[in-house]
Structures are given as C-alpha cells and as structure tokens.
Amino acid sequence: MPDVHSLVNEFVIKLKKRKIEGSKATAKLTVELLRSFISQQRLPHSNQAAALIDAVKAVGEKLIAANPVELAVGNVVRRVLHIIREEDLSLATAAVGGLSLAAESDDEDDIDRDDHPVLSATAVAAAARNALRPPSLQTLLEDIPHSAAAPHTSSSGGDSEGKSKSADKNSVTRKLKHNVIEAVNELIQEISTCHEQIAEQAVEHIHQNEVILTLGSSRTVMEFLCAAKEKKRSFRVFVEGAPRYQGHALAKELAARGLQTTVITDSSVFAMISRVNMVIVGAHAVMANGGVIAPVGLNMVALAAQRHAVPFVVLAGVHKLCPLYPHNPEVLLNELKSPSELLDFGEFSDCLDFGSGTGSPLLHVVNPVFDYVPPNLVSLFITDTGGHNPSYMYRLIADYYSADDLVVRRKSAS
Amino acid sequence: MDPRRVPRTVIDPKVRQVGFFAPAGPPDPTSSSPPVLGISPSGNSLSPVMIPPPRHLSTELSRNIPIAAPRAADSSIHVGSYNPSEFLSPSATTDFSEDPLSPRLGRRGSSGNFTSSLPSGGFEMAVANQNNGVKLPTDVRDGGANMEVPKEKKPTGEKPLKEKTTKAERRAIQEAQRAAKAAAKGEGNKTSAAAGVNSANMGKPVKPVPQKKDNSLVAASEKKGGDRQPDKDRKKDVPHPRMQFDDENRVEKAKKRSVVKQTEARNRVELFRHLPQYEHGTRLSDLESKFFELDSVHPAVYKVGLRYLAGDISGGNARCIAMLQAFQESIKDYSTPPEKSLIRDLTTKINGYVSYLIECRPLSISMGNAIRFLKTSIAHLPLNLSETEAKTSLISDIDRFISEKIILADKVIVKHAVTKIRDGDVLLTYGSSSAVEMLLLHAHELGKQFRVVIVDSRPKLEGQKLLRRLVGKGISCTYTHINAVSYVMHEVTRVFLGASSVLSNGTVYSRVGTACVAMVAHQFHVPVLICCEAYKFHERVQLDSICSNELGMKSYLWIGLFVPKMAAYLASNFCGCYYILLQAILMRFQEFLVEWKSIFWMVGPVVRIYDP
C-alpha cells in the first residue's frame, strides 16, 4: 500500500510540474498507475465494486487536480471506473444466469435444455450492455433475436440475487479484481496501439498526389501519413513551424521516411491552404460536443480551411475523448507558457518588470498552449473505431463512460 | 454609319430630361431636350432603366474620337445640345431644324413608349420646340467653342465626382496625379470633344432624373470624359503580365540582361515554379565584389539596392522613399550626353536602375507607382527647358511626391483613423506598419486610453521593434505570436493593419499572416481597418497569394529548430501573399473614409519554404 501511494504522489508531482507531455503518454502512465493501484487494493467482502470505485475515485481526483488541463488523466480514470462497473455488472448477471440455469436444471426442464443456456447467456450479456450503453447500431443488431429472452432473465434474477452472492462470495471477489485488471490491461493495449488502428484507415482518406497540411507534432498523424505512404500513395505535406517548433521535428521525421515535406510558417497558412486538399491534425482532447482542444494556432488553420472548403480531419485515439462539455475553453482549458519562448528576457527585461511596484507592467506577453476548435469547423474525427462526425461524439462517449462518473469525486467527500 | 450613330446616342439623354422635366422645366431654357425626344431610335433605350454603365464611355470614346475631330460641327451638336446652355446664344439657328424634326416625325411610332414617361403628349411638342430653339445655337458652334464646355462645367462637376467613385473617376484622379501638371496641350482638345461624346453616351438609359441632378450628372460625366485618356494610352496602362519564372525562354533572356548573378535554388518547390527561387546570401557578396564594374548604376542607387538585398530597408514606404531619394541623387549628378535628348536618355537610365533594383529585390507596388510617376514627369518635361532647369524640376517633383503622396497621406490617414479609437479600446495590430505606428502614437499623444495587442510572426519578428518603440512611449502593450491570435481576439475591439497595396478588385496585399489575423477578427466580429496610402493602389488583380509573391529565405525557417531564440536576431526580408477578410478599409482617398462592407482578399509578404 505505501508503495502505491508513493507512486501516486510521484505521479501527481510530475503532473504538477508538467513533466509529462502529450496526452498519450499521460494516459498510458495514468492507466498503468491505476492498474497497480487496483491490484494492490484490498477489497471488503461485501459491496466490493463500490469500494473499489470509491478508492479509484479518490486517486483519480488527486490526479485530475494535479493537472486539470490534461484531460487525458480524467478520461482514463473515468474509463477505469466504467470498466469496474461493467465488470461488476457482468459478474452479477453471470451469477444470476448461472443461478437460474441451475434452478432450471433442477426442475429438469428437458425441452429446451440444449439451447436455453446459450440463449440466456447471450441475453444476459445483451441486457448488461443495454444497461450500460444507450442503444447504438451494434446493440440494435445484437438485440433483435434475444429481445424476448432478456426480460425473462431479468425478472427471474431478482429473487435469487441474494443467494448467489452469499453462495460464492470468495470466487466473485477474486474474479472481480481479476477481471478488472484484465480489462485495464486491454485498455493499456488499446491506448498504446490506437495509432495503428487509426493509421489503418489512412488509405481510405489519402489519395494519389494529395497535398496535406498538418500542424504541430503528433505521433498519430505521423503514423497516419506514413501508412498512406506505404500504400504507394504519393503526396506532399505541409508542416507548420509551431511556436515550439514541433513542426520542424515532425518534418524531419517525415522527410527521413521519404515523404516529400515542405515547412511553412504559421503566418503563411492562409496562403497555402488554397492549394491543400486536406488538413489532418492531431488533438489534445476531444470534448463531448465535438469541439477540439488542440495545439495553439489550430483555430486559425481550421478557419482558413473552412474558408476554402478544405476538409479538416482530426485524428484522436479514444483515450482523448473527454465526456465534459467545454465552457469558455480558450481560457479555462488552457495553459500559458513562459514568455521567454516569444521574447528575450534580456532584451525586454525593463518592460516585463513586476517588482517595480508602480502598478501593472506595461508589457504583457501571452503564450497559450492550446486552442479550441469549435465542432462546426471540424469535418471528421478519425478514431480507432472509425470515422465519426463531431455531432456523434456524445454517443461515443456514452459508449465508453458511464454517466455516474462524469464528475470524479468521492460521494463521501461531497 | 458613324455619324448617324453618334446623334442617336446623343439624343437619348435628352429624352430622359424631357420626360421628367417638361412639366416644370420649360421656363428653364438650359434644359436641352425634346428635339431629341422623338428621334431616339432604339426602343430599349427609351424605357426608364438606370444609370448608364460606364463601359460605354470607353468604347464609344475610342471609336468616336478620330471621327469627331474632322467633323467638329457634327459632334459638337450633341455636346451642345446635351449640356446646359451656359454658352448658348439663342441667335444663330441654321441647319439643325431639319435634322431633328424629320427623324422625330418619322420615328414617332418607335418612340411610342416614350410618351408614357411624359406628362402629356401635347406638351412634348412644345417642349420640343423650345428646346429646338435652344439647341440650334449649339449646332452652329464649332469644335473650338466646344472646348470650353468641360472647363465651365467643372465647378458643378466637382461634387458628383466625389459622390460617385466609379472606376473611371478613380482612374481620372490617378491620371491627374500621374500626369501632374505636365499634361499635354493637344490632349485638352481631344478630350473635350471626347467628353461630349461620352456624356452623350452616358445618357442612353432613359431614367427620369431631376433637372439639377441631371445637370451635375452630365457635368460629372463630362469631367470623367475629360480626364480620360485616349484608348491607346489606356492599353499601355494595363499592367504587363508578370514574368513567369517557369517560362524558360524568358528566364534565359532575363539572365543575360541581369547585373546580379543569382544562383538558383537547388530544391525548387514545384508550387512556386513561376516565382524566382534563388539561393539567398550569395547575391550580396557577388554584388559587393562588382562594385567597380557596375558603372551603369549610380552609387546612390547601388547602395539602396544593396540595402534592399540585405534587408536593412523594409516596409513599403521606407523602400519607396529610399528609392526616390536615390533617384534624386542620380538625377543631380546626371548630365545629358552629347547628341542625346534628356528625356530619352534619362528614361533609359532610370530603366536601368529599376531593373537593377528588381534584381536586388522584387519591386513593391508602391515603388512601381512611384517609378511610373517619375517616368511620366520625365516624359512630360517641356522640351524648351534647359538641362539644369529640367533637373531641378524633376527633383522638386520627386520631393513633392514624397511629401504629398507619402508623408501627407500618412498624416491624413492618422487624422481619420484616430477618430476610430475610443477610450478603453483594445487595438490589435500585426507586424509593424509605419502608418499604424504613427496612428497609435498619435492617439496616445491625444491622451486616449487604450491598450495595444501586437501580434507577431516568425521569422522576421518585426513586431518586437514596434513593441519596443510603443512601450518606450508608455503605451500598454500585449505581445503574442500569430498562433495565439484567436486567444487574444476575445478582448480586442479594433484591428488596424497596414497594407503593401490595395488591388483593384479590393484585394489587400500585405505582409504574410495579415489574412489570418483579418480572418480570425472576422470570426470574432471585430472590425478590421486597413491603413493604406492611395499611392499604393494598383489596378492589377489577384485571386490568391500563390500567383504572385516573393519568397523568403528558407534558412530562417530552420533556425528555429536549433536555436529558437536566435531567430529574433536574424531579420529577413520578406514579402508574401495573403487573402484576407475585411469589414472595412481605411484609406486616404480624396480625404474620404471609404468603408467597404464586403469581402476583401489580402495578400502580403512571404511564404517560407522548405523542401528536403
């Protein structure tokens, strides 16, 4: 236990000092931390899911508070919470299913003995999914054959729940933790391979002789472009020299991989956009309304793209989906960096002086990190689950997060 | 055929006047109209439509001028009849009576729809007669008398001129500026005749217009016509297509002529093939080594060229003034070689200088206009002037150009723009524009309370110099880079931008990035005001920034990667192109604040490139 707490504290400090950069790295570290936290968490015998959720929420709250702007932390915490709920529910329903199955076998109902267990198992799964997720195309299609069976199992489950829990309490305890950790492992896998899945779709979107503009440096974007290159599609890329020159690094890497690359300044976006076929960018976070928190300067690019009717495509792993709706995101979900990136302190030190005590200084330097791109400027999101419209984001979010976790705060605390 | 045609066109306006005016108008002998009335040949011209499109003017003008001159009497008729008759003497009446009457009778049928605009049919006749009387004298008059027409009209013409800024008028103004006072005498004759014809054409659409207005309208059109140059000159005026650097033949030719040897860039970006792409940095040393060989270039001009190349002088006004002053120097030292005329020889000399400067750095449009002005003032030098007189006149012309078109223009811009700044405003500016800087300083001197947001962009970072100057004066500033423009735009209440040029389709050509700033401002519903001197206007049109632009140095792009802070110290000369969205344009144009509510495109200085 102390081991985990020290780990958590270390991570919190790192987040506070902004030592971890990039939503993907943060997400991965967070989920790994949570995994070790869960594995070491001792659970009470009764109502263990709730206890686990409470514990994770406590840690999550700390992590989120450490860097509220890094939305990936919150996303991952919510995902883990959702996993715990889902596992708990599926365990419960499985137990119920098993119980009802046992009861039926006792009754020696021979008639539909062969297919009923199968039916009830799938029905239970469907019911569980239904309870967690709002209807989607997938659930709709899965549901059709079993719609009749679902109510039956749920009605029968009610009376026997208490018995099943007391019956194999120990096995369930171990099972829940085991299942959760397995699911979290899957989540880690998903986060670390999301760019591969996104890159697979590159061929559908990039064609021969296309000119593509991107901004900042994103691994997802790079993989995406390289995947298209491997499929023998030749195209040119414009890269932006962002204020921190991430664009240069990306350009270097792309050029090393044999992609024809042209670097332009941020200011010349508007000139070049008329010759560009598509804007493909990475995101820092995707909000529930389909808005994008992205590297600074992207709003300008999106506006220019809209003026020239150039498709604006955002690549985002599912871990970047944030279930919150933005309010004044330019200010509230932003960070200001040191002015030294823009101005030389030595040169302007006399103007930047706060200590003179003569009131407010004459010179302010603004160096924000993020930009907010409203959903109406985005043409398409490409996530590991495929392409989506900005207006579809809330639905995806409903798939991945449970509504109870939107505010990560312990009930006792509030 | 032509003579026939001319009367027709003349006639229409008269009809219009009558239609509206006849009831009240008869007492006014100046209104000239009815005879024409019946004559108007074409049915469509009769219906009250709208103000004539100006393009008729030019076409008709070109066609008619040559003809009009020989048949002064013929053409003069129309002029006289159309114009209010200040010079009409009711005495002489001769051949005309026959002419207008017969067509009227003959064409009564065709002009039937006309009557609808007239109050009464009977009246028409009376008016016609009266006007006939009025008209006749003018018929008698010869071309010489006609010449007076435009002059006399001028006072009335002045006002409408300002109100209606058609392209023709802007042209006229430009023309007047360019030609200065050296207008050729002979031209006066021609143009006045042309004016008559023009004004006649103007009237084509028959729209009832109140008399007074009509008068002024006529006058306006006359004035317009008077200032118009003959067609040939116009054609010459049309800007030559720009040199396309993907045209190998022409590039070869240009290379042979060039003074400066330029190494072509190894990695030429395909998209910019039509633009010159040279290795920067090689030219300067090359030029320096050639200092003693280039005897064709005056040292002052040579120096200015070098400074352009090194990026010491940048900004439209600064470059233009430096160039003009260098030319002044060279004119001072100039002496006409034996057996050559000053006008020709000096023009070729200036041409040589200009091509040298172009090699150093492509001309800005303001410089192009200044050169055009200089050349016309050389061409219009009176032949009888002695060499020294000619030189002093040229030098004073240049001085006047600098003070009137640049310095005074800036003052006027500042005077107007400062009224747009209110207390508590947050003003945003991009890069460093001399006009905007003057404006901000002036507003500060007036004691207005405002804050300035300076948006800057790599790699030139000119905004830092502006920032330093403004902070030095005690103006509260916020500094940021162009990426963050949408972050700061929330609090901004006005955007002031400078321009390298305003093109004739309303496009603004300015520093790279200006378009982005204007676009974001538009998104946030912040008014954008452009400060641009009228001498930077140009009639070229451009749809985007790729078709014509100046490329900067690639190397500056890369510096950022290695030593970000070094970038600030390395200034580059750059000029690019941009599209822009503006809500308003502030400019000096006859001391008018012209606000355009439509979309303008902005083009500015340089696109930086990298091609591994």
mmCIF file of N, CA and C in Angstrom, chain A residues 124-170:
data_model
loop_
_atom_site.group_PDB
_atom_site.id
_atom_site.type_symbol
_atom_site.label_atom_id
_atom_site.label_comp_id
_atom_site.label_asym_id
_atom_site.label_seq_id
_atom_site.Cartn_x
_atom_site.Cartn_y
_atom_site.Cartn_z
ATOM 1 N N VAL A 124 -28.130 -12.314 -21.277
ATOM 2 C CA VAL A 124 -27.598 -11.621 -20.107
ATOM 3 C C VAL A 124 -26.576 -10.583 -20.540
ATOM 4 N N ALA A 125 -25.727 -10.991 -21.457
ATOM 5 C CA ALA A 125 -24.711 -10.058 -21.936
ATOM 6 C C ALA A 125 -25.367 -8.849 -22.581
ATOM 7 N N ALA A 126 -26.380 -9.131 -23.393
ATOM 8 C CA ALA A 126 -27.067 -8.042 -24.074
ATOM 9 C C ALA A 126 -27.736 -7.123 -23.070
ATOM 10 N N ALA A 127 -28.338 -7.728 -22.080
ATOM 11 C CA ALA A 127 -29.029 -6.931 -21.074
ATOM 12 C C ALA A 127 -28.027 -6.064 -20.327
ATOM 13 N N ALA A 128 -26.894 -6.686 -20.034
ATOM 14 C CA ALA A 128 -25.856 -5.937 -19.331
ATOM 15 C C ALA A 128 -25.407 -4.759 -20.168
ATOM 16 N N ARG A 129 -25.220 -5.022 -21.427
ATOM 17 C CA ARG A 129 -24.759 -3.957 -22.303
ATOM 18 C C ARG A 129 -25.820 -2.863 -22.395
ATOM 19 N N ASN A 130 -27.047 -3.332 -22.472
ATOM 20 C CA ASN A 130 -28.127 -2.358 -22.568
ATOM 21 C C ASN A 130 -28.187 -1.460 -21.352
ATOM 22 N N ALA A 131 -27.919 -2.066 -20.229
ATOM 23 C CA ALA A 131 -27.971 -1.278 -19.010
ATOM 24 C C ALA A 131 -26.882 -0.217 -19.005
ATOM 25 N N LEU A 132 -25.732 -0.550 -19.616
ATOM 26 C CA LEU A 132 -24.604 0.354 -19.590
ATOM 27 C C LEU A 132 -24.627 1.376 -20.710
ATOM 28 N N ARG A 133 -25.111 0.923 -21.849
ATOM 29 C CA ARG A 133 -24.982 1.802 -23.009
ATOM 30 C C ARG A 133 -26.347 2.175 -23.561
ATOM 31 N N PRO A 134 -26.420 3.340 -24.080
ATOM 32 C CA PRO A 134 -27.635 3.672 -24.811
ATOM 33 C C PRO A 134 -27.656 2.889 -26.121
ATOM 34 N N PRO A 135 -28.775 2.777 -26.750
ATOM 35 C CA PRO A 135 -28.850 1.967 -27.952
ATOM 36 C C PRO A 135 -27.966 2.529 -29.056
ATOM 37 N N SER A 136 -27.228 1.635 -29.686
ATOM 38 C CA SER A 136 -26.453 2.034 -30.848
ATOM 39 C C SER A 136 -26.731 1.013 -31.934
ATOM 40 N N LEU A 137 -26.137 1.251 -33.095
ATOM 41 C CA LEU A 137 -26.402 0.342 -34.203
ATOM 42 C C LEU A 137 -26.031 -1.084 -33.840
ATOM 43 N N GLN A 138 -24.892 -1.206 -33.165
ATOM 44 C CA GLN A 138 -24.393 -2.531 -32.822
ATOM 45 C C GLN A 138 -25.350 -3.246 -31.868
ATOM 46 N N THR A 139 -25.728 -2.552 -30.803
ATOM 47 C CA THR A 139 -26.619 -3.185 -29.828
ATOM 48 C C THR A 139 -27.970 -3.471 -30.462
ATOM 49 N N LEU A 140 -28.330 -2.580 -31.372
ATOM 50 C CA LEU A 140 -29.612 -2.767 -32.057
ATOM 51 C C LEU A 140 -29.611 -4.078 -32.802
ATOM 52 N N LEU A 141 -28.515 -4.323 -33.534
ATOM 53 C CA LEU A 141 -28.448 -5.544 -34.337
ATOM 54 C C LEU A 141 -28.335 -6.773 -33.441
ATOM 55 N N GLU A 142 -27.569 -6.676 -32.383
ATOM 56 C CA GLU A 142 -27.389 -7.812 -31.482
ATOM 57 C C GLU A 142 -28.677 -8.151 -30.754
ATOM 58 N N ASP A 143 -29.412 -7.104 -30.495
ATOM 59 C CA ASP A 143 -30.590 -7.260 -29.656
ATOM 60 C C ASP A 143 -31.703 -8.064 -30.292
ATOM 61 N N ILE A 144 -31.846 -7.926 -31.573
ATOM 62 C CA ILE A 144 -33.067 -8.394 -32.222
ATOM 63 C C ILE A 144 -33.490 -9.816 -31.839
ATOM 64 N N PRO A 145 -32.574 -10.808 -31.962
ATOM 65 C CA PRO A 145 -33.043 -12.171 -31.685
ATOM 66 C C PRO A 145 -33.391 -12.411 -30.217
ATOM 67 N N HIS A 146 -32.780 -11.649 -29.323
ATOM 68 C CA HIS A 146 -32.930 -12.000 -27.914
ATOM 69 C C HIS A 146 -33.864 -11.097 -27.143
ATOM 70 N N SER A 147 -34.500 -10.222 -27.829
ATOM 71 C CA SER A 147 -35.306 -9.245 -27.113
ATOM 72 C C SER A 147 -36.358 -9.903 -26.223
ATOM 73 N N ALA A 148 -36.780 -11.041 -26.659
ATOM 74 C CA ALA A 148 -37.809 -11.721 -25.863
ATOM 75 C C ALA A 148 -37.202 -12.334 -24.596
ATOM 76 N N ALA A 149 -35.975 -12.811 -24.735
ATOM 77 C CA ALA A 149 -35.373 -13.529 -23.624
ATOM 78 C C ALA A 149 -34.927 -12.605 -22.494
ATOM 79 N N ALA A 150 -34.506 -11.419 -22.856
ATOM 80 C CA ALA A 150 -33.927 -10.524 -21.863
ATOM 81 C C ALA A 150 -34.836 -10.255 -20.665
ATOM 82 N N PRO A 151 -36.080 -9.890 -20.881
ATOM 83 C CA PRO A 151 -36.920 -9.608 -19.716
ATOM 84 C C PRO A 151 -37.093 -10.831 -18.826
ATOM 85 N N HIS A 152 -37.130 -11.977 -19.452
ATOM 86 C CA HIS A 152 -37.321 -13.202 -18.679
ATOM 87 C C HIS A 152 -36.211 -13.393 -17.661
ATOM 88 N N THR A 153 -34.963 -13.247 -18.136
ATOM 89 C CA THR A 153 -33.849 -13.472 -17.222
ATOM 90 C C THR A 153 -33.820 -12.437 -16.130
ATOM 91 N N SER A 154 -34.088 -11.199 -16.518
ATOM 92 C CA SER A 154 -34.008 -10.157 -15.504
ATOM 93 C C SER A 154 -35.083 -10.348 -14.436
ATOM 94 N N SER A 155 -36.248 -10.795 -14.858
ATOM 95 C CA SER A 155 -37.314 -10.992 -13.873
ATOM 96 C C SER A 155 -36.986 -12.155 -12.931
ATOM 97 N N SER A 156 -36.360 -13.142 -13.524
ATOM 98 C CA SER A 156 -36.030 -14.299 -12.693
ATOM 99 C C SER A 156 -34.844 -13.997 -11.786
ATOM 100 N N GLY A 157 -34.012 -13.029 -12.223
ATOM 101 C CA GLY A 157 -32.806 -12.725 -11.459
ATOM 102 C C GLY A 157 -33.099 -12.066 -10.123
ATOM 103 N N GLY A 158 -34.182 -11.356 -10.059
ATOM 104 C CA GLY A 158 -34.484 -10.536 -8.894
ATOM 105 C C GLY A 158 -34.498 -11.313 -7.585
ATOM 106 N N ASP A 159 -35.173 -12.403 -7.537
ATOM 107 C CA ASP A 159 -35.344 -13.124 -6.270
ATOM 108 C C ASP A 159 -34.117 -13.892 -5.850
ATOM 109 N N SER A 160 -33.296 -14.273 -6.823
ATOM 110 C CA SER A 160 -32.193 -15.168 -6.485
ATOM 111 C C SER A 160 -30.866 -14.442 -6.263
ATOM 112 N N GLU A 161 -30.887 -13.116 -6.323
ATOM 113 C CA GLU A 161 -29.614 -12.385 -6.273
ATOM 114 C C GLU A 161 -28.884 -12.586 -4.943
ATOM 115 N N GLY A 162 -29.614 -12.469 -3.901
ATOM 116 C CA GLY A 162 -29.011 -12.588 -2.576
ATOM 117 C C GLY A 162 -28.337 -13.932 -2.377
ATOM 118 N N LYS A 163 -29.003 -14.905 -2.812
ATOM 119 C CA LYS A 163 -28.464 -16.259 -2.629
ATOM 120 C C LYS A 163 -27.147 -16.436 -3.363
ATOM 121 N N SER A 164 -27.118 -15.976 -4.624
ATOM 122 C CA SER A 164 -25.917 -16.198 -5.452
ATOM 123 C C SER A 164 -24.733 -15.491 -4.822
ATOM 124 N N LYS A 165 -24.958 -14.310 -4.312
ATOM 125 C CA LYS A 165 -23.843 -13.549 -3.755
ATOM 126 C C LYS A 165 -23.258 -14.234 -2.533
ATOM 127 N N SER A 166 -24.123 -14.639 -1.687
ATOM 128 C CA SER A 166 -23.632 -15.310 -0.484
ATOM 129 C C SER A 166 -23.014 -16.664 -0.825
ATOM 130 N N ALA A 167 -23.508 -17.256 -1.904
ATOM 131 C CA ALA A 167 -23.052 -18.600 -2.265
ATOM 132 C C ALA A 167 -21.565 -18.611 -2.594
ATOM 133 N N ASP A 168 -21.196 -17.911 -3.638
ATOM 134 C CA ASP A 168 -19.764 -17.955 -3.984
ATOM 135 C C ASP A 168 -19.154 -16.556 -3.862
ATOM 136 N N LYS A 169 -19.130 -16.078 -2.676
ATOM 137 C CA LYS A 169 -18.616 -14.741 -2.421
ATOM 138 C C LYS A 169 -17.133 -14.657 -2.745
ATOM 139 N N ASN A 170 -16.418 -15.636 -2.260
ATOM 140 C CA ASN A 170 -14.969 -15.606 -2.405
ATOM 141 C C ASN A 170 -14.542 -15.624 -3.865
#
